[in-house]
mmCIF file of C-alpha atoms in Angstrom:
data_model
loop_
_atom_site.group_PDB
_atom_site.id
_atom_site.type_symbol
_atom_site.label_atom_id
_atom_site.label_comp_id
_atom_site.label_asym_id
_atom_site.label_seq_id
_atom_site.Cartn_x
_atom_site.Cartn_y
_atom_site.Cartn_z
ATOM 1 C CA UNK I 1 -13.399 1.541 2.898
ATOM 2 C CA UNK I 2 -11.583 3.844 0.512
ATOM 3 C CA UNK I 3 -11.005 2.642 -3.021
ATOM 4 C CA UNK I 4 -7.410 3.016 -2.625
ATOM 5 C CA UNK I 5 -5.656 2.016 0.891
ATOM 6 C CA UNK I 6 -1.676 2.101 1.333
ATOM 7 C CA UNK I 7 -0.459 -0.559 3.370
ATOM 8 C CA UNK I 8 1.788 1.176 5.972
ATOM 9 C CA UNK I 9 5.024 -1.063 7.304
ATOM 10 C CA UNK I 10 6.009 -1.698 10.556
ATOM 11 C CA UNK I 11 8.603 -4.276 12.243
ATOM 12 C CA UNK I 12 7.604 -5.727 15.683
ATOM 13 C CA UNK I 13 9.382 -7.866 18.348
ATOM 14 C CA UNK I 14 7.704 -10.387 20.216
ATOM 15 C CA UNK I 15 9.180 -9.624 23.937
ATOM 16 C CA UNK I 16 7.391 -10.662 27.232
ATOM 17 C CA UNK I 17 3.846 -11.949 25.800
ATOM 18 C CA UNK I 18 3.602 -8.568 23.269
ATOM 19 C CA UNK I 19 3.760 -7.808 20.223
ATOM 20 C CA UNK I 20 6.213 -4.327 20.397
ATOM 21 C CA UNK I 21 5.984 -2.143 17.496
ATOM 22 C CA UNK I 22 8.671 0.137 16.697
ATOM 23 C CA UNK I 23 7.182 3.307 14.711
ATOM 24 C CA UNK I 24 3.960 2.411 14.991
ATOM 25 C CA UNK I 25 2.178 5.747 13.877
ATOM 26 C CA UNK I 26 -1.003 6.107 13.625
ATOM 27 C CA UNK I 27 -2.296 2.600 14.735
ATOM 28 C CA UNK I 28 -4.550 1.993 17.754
ATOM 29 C CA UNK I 29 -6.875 -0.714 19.314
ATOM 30 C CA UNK I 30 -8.782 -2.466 17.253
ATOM 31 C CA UNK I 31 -7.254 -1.593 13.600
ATOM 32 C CA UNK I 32 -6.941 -4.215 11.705
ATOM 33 C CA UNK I 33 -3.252 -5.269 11.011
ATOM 34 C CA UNK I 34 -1.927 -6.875 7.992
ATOM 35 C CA UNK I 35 0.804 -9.926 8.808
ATOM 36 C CA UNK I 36 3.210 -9.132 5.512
ATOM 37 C CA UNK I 37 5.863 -11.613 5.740
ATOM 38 C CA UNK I 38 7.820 -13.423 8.452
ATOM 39 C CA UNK I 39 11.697 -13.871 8.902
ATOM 40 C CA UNK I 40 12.513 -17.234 9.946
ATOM 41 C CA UNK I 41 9.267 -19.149 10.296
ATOM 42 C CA UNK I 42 7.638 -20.261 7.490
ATOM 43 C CA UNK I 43 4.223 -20.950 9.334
ATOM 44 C CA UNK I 44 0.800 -20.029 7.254
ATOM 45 C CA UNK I 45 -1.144 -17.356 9.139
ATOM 46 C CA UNK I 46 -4.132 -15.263 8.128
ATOM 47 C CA UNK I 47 -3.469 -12.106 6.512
ATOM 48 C CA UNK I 48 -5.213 -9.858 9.113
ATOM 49 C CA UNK I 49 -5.848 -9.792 12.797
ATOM 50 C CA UNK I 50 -6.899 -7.344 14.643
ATOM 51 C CA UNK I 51 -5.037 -5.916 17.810
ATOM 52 C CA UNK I 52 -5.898 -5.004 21.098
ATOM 53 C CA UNK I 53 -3.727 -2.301 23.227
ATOM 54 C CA UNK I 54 -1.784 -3.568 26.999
ATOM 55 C CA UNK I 55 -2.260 -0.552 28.144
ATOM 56 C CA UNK I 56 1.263 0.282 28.509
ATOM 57 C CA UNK I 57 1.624 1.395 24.720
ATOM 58 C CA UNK I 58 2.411 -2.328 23.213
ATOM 59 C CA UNK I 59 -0.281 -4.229 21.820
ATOM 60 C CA UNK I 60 -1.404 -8.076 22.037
ATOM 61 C CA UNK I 61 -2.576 -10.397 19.254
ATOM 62 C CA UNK I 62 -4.504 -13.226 19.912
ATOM 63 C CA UNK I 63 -2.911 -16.213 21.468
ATOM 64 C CA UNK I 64 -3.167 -18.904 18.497
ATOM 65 C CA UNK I 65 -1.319 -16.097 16.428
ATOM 66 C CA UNK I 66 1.415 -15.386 18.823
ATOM 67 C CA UNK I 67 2.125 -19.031 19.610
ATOM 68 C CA UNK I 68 3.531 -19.264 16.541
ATOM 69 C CA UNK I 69 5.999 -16.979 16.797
ATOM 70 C CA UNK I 70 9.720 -17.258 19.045
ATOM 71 C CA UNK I 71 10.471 -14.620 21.248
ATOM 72 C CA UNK I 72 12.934 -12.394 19.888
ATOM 73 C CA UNK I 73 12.022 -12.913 16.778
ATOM 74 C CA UNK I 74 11.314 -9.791 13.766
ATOM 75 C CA UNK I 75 8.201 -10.064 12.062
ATOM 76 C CA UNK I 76 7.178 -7.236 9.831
ATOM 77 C CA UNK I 77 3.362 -6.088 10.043
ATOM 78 C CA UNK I 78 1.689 -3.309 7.774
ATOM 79 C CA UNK I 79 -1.821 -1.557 8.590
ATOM 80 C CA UNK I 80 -3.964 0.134 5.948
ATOM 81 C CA UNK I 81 -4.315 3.771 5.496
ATOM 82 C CA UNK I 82 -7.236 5.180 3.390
ATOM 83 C CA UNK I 83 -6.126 7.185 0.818
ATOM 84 C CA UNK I 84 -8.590 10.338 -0.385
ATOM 85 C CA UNK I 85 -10.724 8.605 -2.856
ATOM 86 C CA UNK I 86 -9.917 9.817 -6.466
ATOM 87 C CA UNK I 87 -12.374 11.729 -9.060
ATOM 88 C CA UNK I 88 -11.398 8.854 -11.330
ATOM 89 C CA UNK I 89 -8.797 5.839 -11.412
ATOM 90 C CA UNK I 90 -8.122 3.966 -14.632
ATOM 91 C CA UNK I 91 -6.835 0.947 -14.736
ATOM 92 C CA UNK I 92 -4.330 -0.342 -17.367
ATOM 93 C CA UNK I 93 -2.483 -3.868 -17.619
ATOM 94 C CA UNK I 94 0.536 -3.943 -19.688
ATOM 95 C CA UNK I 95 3.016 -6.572 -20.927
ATOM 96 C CA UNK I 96 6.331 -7.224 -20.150
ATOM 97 C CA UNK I 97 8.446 -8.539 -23.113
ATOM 98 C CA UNK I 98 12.047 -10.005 -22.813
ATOM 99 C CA UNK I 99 12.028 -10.012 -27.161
ATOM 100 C CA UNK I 100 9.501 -9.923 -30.122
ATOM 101 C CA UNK I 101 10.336 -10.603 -33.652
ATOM 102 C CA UNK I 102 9.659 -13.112 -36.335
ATOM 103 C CA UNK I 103 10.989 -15.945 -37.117
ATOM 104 C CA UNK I 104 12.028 -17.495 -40.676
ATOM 105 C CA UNK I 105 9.336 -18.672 -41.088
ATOM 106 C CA UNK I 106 7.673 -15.028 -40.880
ATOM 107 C CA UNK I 107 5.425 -15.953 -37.836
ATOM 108 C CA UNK I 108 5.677 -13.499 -34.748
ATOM 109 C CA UNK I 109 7.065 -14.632 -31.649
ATOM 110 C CA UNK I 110 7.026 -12.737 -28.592
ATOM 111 C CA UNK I 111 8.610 -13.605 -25.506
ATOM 112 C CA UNK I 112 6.164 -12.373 -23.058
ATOM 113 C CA UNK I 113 8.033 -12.257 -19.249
ATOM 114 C CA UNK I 114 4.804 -11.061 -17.241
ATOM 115 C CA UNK I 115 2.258 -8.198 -16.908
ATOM 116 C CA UNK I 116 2.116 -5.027 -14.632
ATOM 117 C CA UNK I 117 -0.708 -2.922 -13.750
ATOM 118 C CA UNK I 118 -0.965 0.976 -13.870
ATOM 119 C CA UNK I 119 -3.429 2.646 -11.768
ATOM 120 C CA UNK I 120 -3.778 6.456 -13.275
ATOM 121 C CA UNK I 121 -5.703 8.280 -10.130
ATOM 122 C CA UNK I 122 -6.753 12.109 -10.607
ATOM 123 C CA UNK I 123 -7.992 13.729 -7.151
ATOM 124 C CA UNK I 124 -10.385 17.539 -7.254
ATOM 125 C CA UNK I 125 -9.856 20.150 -5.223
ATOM 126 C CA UNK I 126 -7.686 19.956 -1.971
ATOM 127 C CA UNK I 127 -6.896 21.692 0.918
ATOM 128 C CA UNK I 128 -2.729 22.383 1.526
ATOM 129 C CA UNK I 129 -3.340 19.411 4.532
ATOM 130 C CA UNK I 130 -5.108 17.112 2.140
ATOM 131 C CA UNK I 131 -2.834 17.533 -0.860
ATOM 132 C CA UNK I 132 0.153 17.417 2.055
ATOM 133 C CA UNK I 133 -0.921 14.237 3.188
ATOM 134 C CA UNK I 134 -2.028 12.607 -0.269
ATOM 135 C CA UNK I 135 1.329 13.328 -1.023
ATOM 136 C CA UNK I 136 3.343 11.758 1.934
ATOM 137 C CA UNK I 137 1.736 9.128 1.248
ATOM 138 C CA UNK I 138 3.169 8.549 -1.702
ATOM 139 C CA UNK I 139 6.783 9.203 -0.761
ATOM 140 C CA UNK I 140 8.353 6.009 -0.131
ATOM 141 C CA UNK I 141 9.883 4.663 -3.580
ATOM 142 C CA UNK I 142 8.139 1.013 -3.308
ATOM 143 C CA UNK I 143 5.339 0.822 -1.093
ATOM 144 C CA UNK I 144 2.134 -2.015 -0.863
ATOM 145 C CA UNK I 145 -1.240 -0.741 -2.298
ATOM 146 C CA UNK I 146 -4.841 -2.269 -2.386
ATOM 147 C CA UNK I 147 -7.081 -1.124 -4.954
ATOM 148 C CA UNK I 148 -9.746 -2.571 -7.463
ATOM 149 C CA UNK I 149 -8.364 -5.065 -9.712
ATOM 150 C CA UNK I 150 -10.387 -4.685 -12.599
ATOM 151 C CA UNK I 151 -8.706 -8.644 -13.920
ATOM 152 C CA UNK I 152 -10.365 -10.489 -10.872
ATOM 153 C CA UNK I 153 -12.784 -8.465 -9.865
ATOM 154 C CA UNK I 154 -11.990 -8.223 -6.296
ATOM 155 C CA UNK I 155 -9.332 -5.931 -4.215
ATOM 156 C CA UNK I 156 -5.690 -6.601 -4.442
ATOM 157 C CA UNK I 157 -2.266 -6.257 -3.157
ATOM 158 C CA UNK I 158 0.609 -5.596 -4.821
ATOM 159 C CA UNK I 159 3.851 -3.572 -4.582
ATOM 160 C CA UNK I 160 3.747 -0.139 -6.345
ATOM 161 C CA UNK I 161 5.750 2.965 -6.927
ATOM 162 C CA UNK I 162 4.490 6.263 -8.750
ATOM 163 C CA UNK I 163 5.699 8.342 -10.810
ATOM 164 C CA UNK I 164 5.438 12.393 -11.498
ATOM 165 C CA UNK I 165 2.467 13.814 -9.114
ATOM 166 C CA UNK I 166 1.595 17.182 -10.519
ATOM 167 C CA UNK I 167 -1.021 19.528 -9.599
ATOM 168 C CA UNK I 168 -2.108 23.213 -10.464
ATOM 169 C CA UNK I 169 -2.704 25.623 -7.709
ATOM 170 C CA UNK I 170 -6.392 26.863 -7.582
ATOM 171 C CA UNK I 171 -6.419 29.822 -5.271
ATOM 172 C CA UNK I 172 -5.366 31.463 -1.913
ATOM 173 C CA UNK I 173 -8.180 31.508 0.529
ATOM 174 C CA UNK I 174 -8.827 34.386 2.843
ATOM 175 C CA UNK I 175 -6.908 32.427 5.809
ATOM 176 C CA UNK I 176 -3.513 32.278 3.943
ATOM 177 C CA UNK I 177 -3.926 28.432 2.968
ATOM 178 C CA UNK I 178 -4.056 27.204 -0.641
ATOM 179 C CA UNK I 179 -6.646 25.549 -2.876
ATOM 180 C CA UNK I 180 -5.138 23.243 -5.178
ATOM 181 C CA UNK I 181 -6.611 21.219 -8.181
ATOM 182 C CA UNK I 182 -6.128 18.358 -10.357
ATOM 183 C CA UNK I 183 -3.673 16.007 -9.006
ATOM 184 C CA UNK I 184 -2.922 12.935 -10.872
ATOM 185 C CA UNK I 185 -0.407 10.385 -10.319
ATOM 186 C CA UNK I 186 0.580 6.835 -12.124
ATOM 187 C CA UNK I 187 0.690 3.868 -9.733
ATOM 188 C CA UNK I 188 3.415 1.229 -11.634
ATOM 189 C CA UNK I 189 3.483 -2.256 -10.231
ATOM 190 C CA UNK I 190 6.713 -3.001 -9.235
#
């Protein structure tokens, strides 16, 4: 597993027994999928299951899972894509504040709404196709993330977006492709 892993979206129908996914990508039999939310039911369900292809391009969930949704009815599902691992990731928590100040009394008083992590990731050298897709990756303007939380201690989920990705060329190579060096990239939770 990489030590970062972008949580692609998807919407599916449930039609005829089958899950259908519209712009499914990259997923096959077996991945695991990632339930995100549901519209309309308000059922628990396990945050991954893994899928198995019809054979005639849809793909099937088990039983107990489907069963507890109507047909018709959208659902959207995500599946994890590794993302290169960086050189180094730092991770920062920061606070929110709606006001600080004092009071008459001199004390301090802060008014503290919530807190946000920052992931700063810096990647080495890259090929033109791996700094291509590092970067698509990283396209959408919100998209889900797991990474390290360094607060629990475990792997977490949350909404991000990012912020300037820059990167210094390193060299042509003989073929005609390009080297390039040093990308880095902030991670804001949304």
């Amino acid at each position: 597993m990489s030590i970062l892993r972008r949580i692609q979206q998807m919407r599916a129908s449930l039609s005829g027994g089958s899950f259908l996914l519209e712009a499914s990508g990259d997923l096959a039999a077996g991945d695991t999928l990632l339930i995100v939310k549901t519209s309309g039911a308000h059922q628990e369900l396990p945050e991954e299951v893994t899928v198995t292809e019809r054979g005639d391009g849809s793909f099937k969930l088990a039983d107990e899972i489907m069963a507890l949704f109507h047909e018709g009815e959208m659902v959207v599902f995500g599946y994890f894509t590794d993302l290169k691992d960086p050189q180094s990731l730092q991770w920062d928590i920061s606070d929110l504040d709606g006001g600080t100040g004092r009071n008459q009394m001199g004390q301090y008083f802060r008014d503290r709404m919530t807190s946000k992590r920052t992931l700063t990731c810096s990647w080495g050298a890259l090929s033109g196709d791996d700094m291509a897709g590092l970067l698509c990756m990283m396209e959408d303007v919100f998209f889900l993330l797991e990474y390290p939380d360094a607060l629990t201690g475990e792997r977490k989920r949350s909404e991000f977006y990012v912020g300037n990705r820059t990167t210094p060329m390193l060299r042509q190579k003989p073929d005609g492709s390009w080297m390039w060096q040093n990308l880095s990239a902030t991670f804001t939770e949304r």
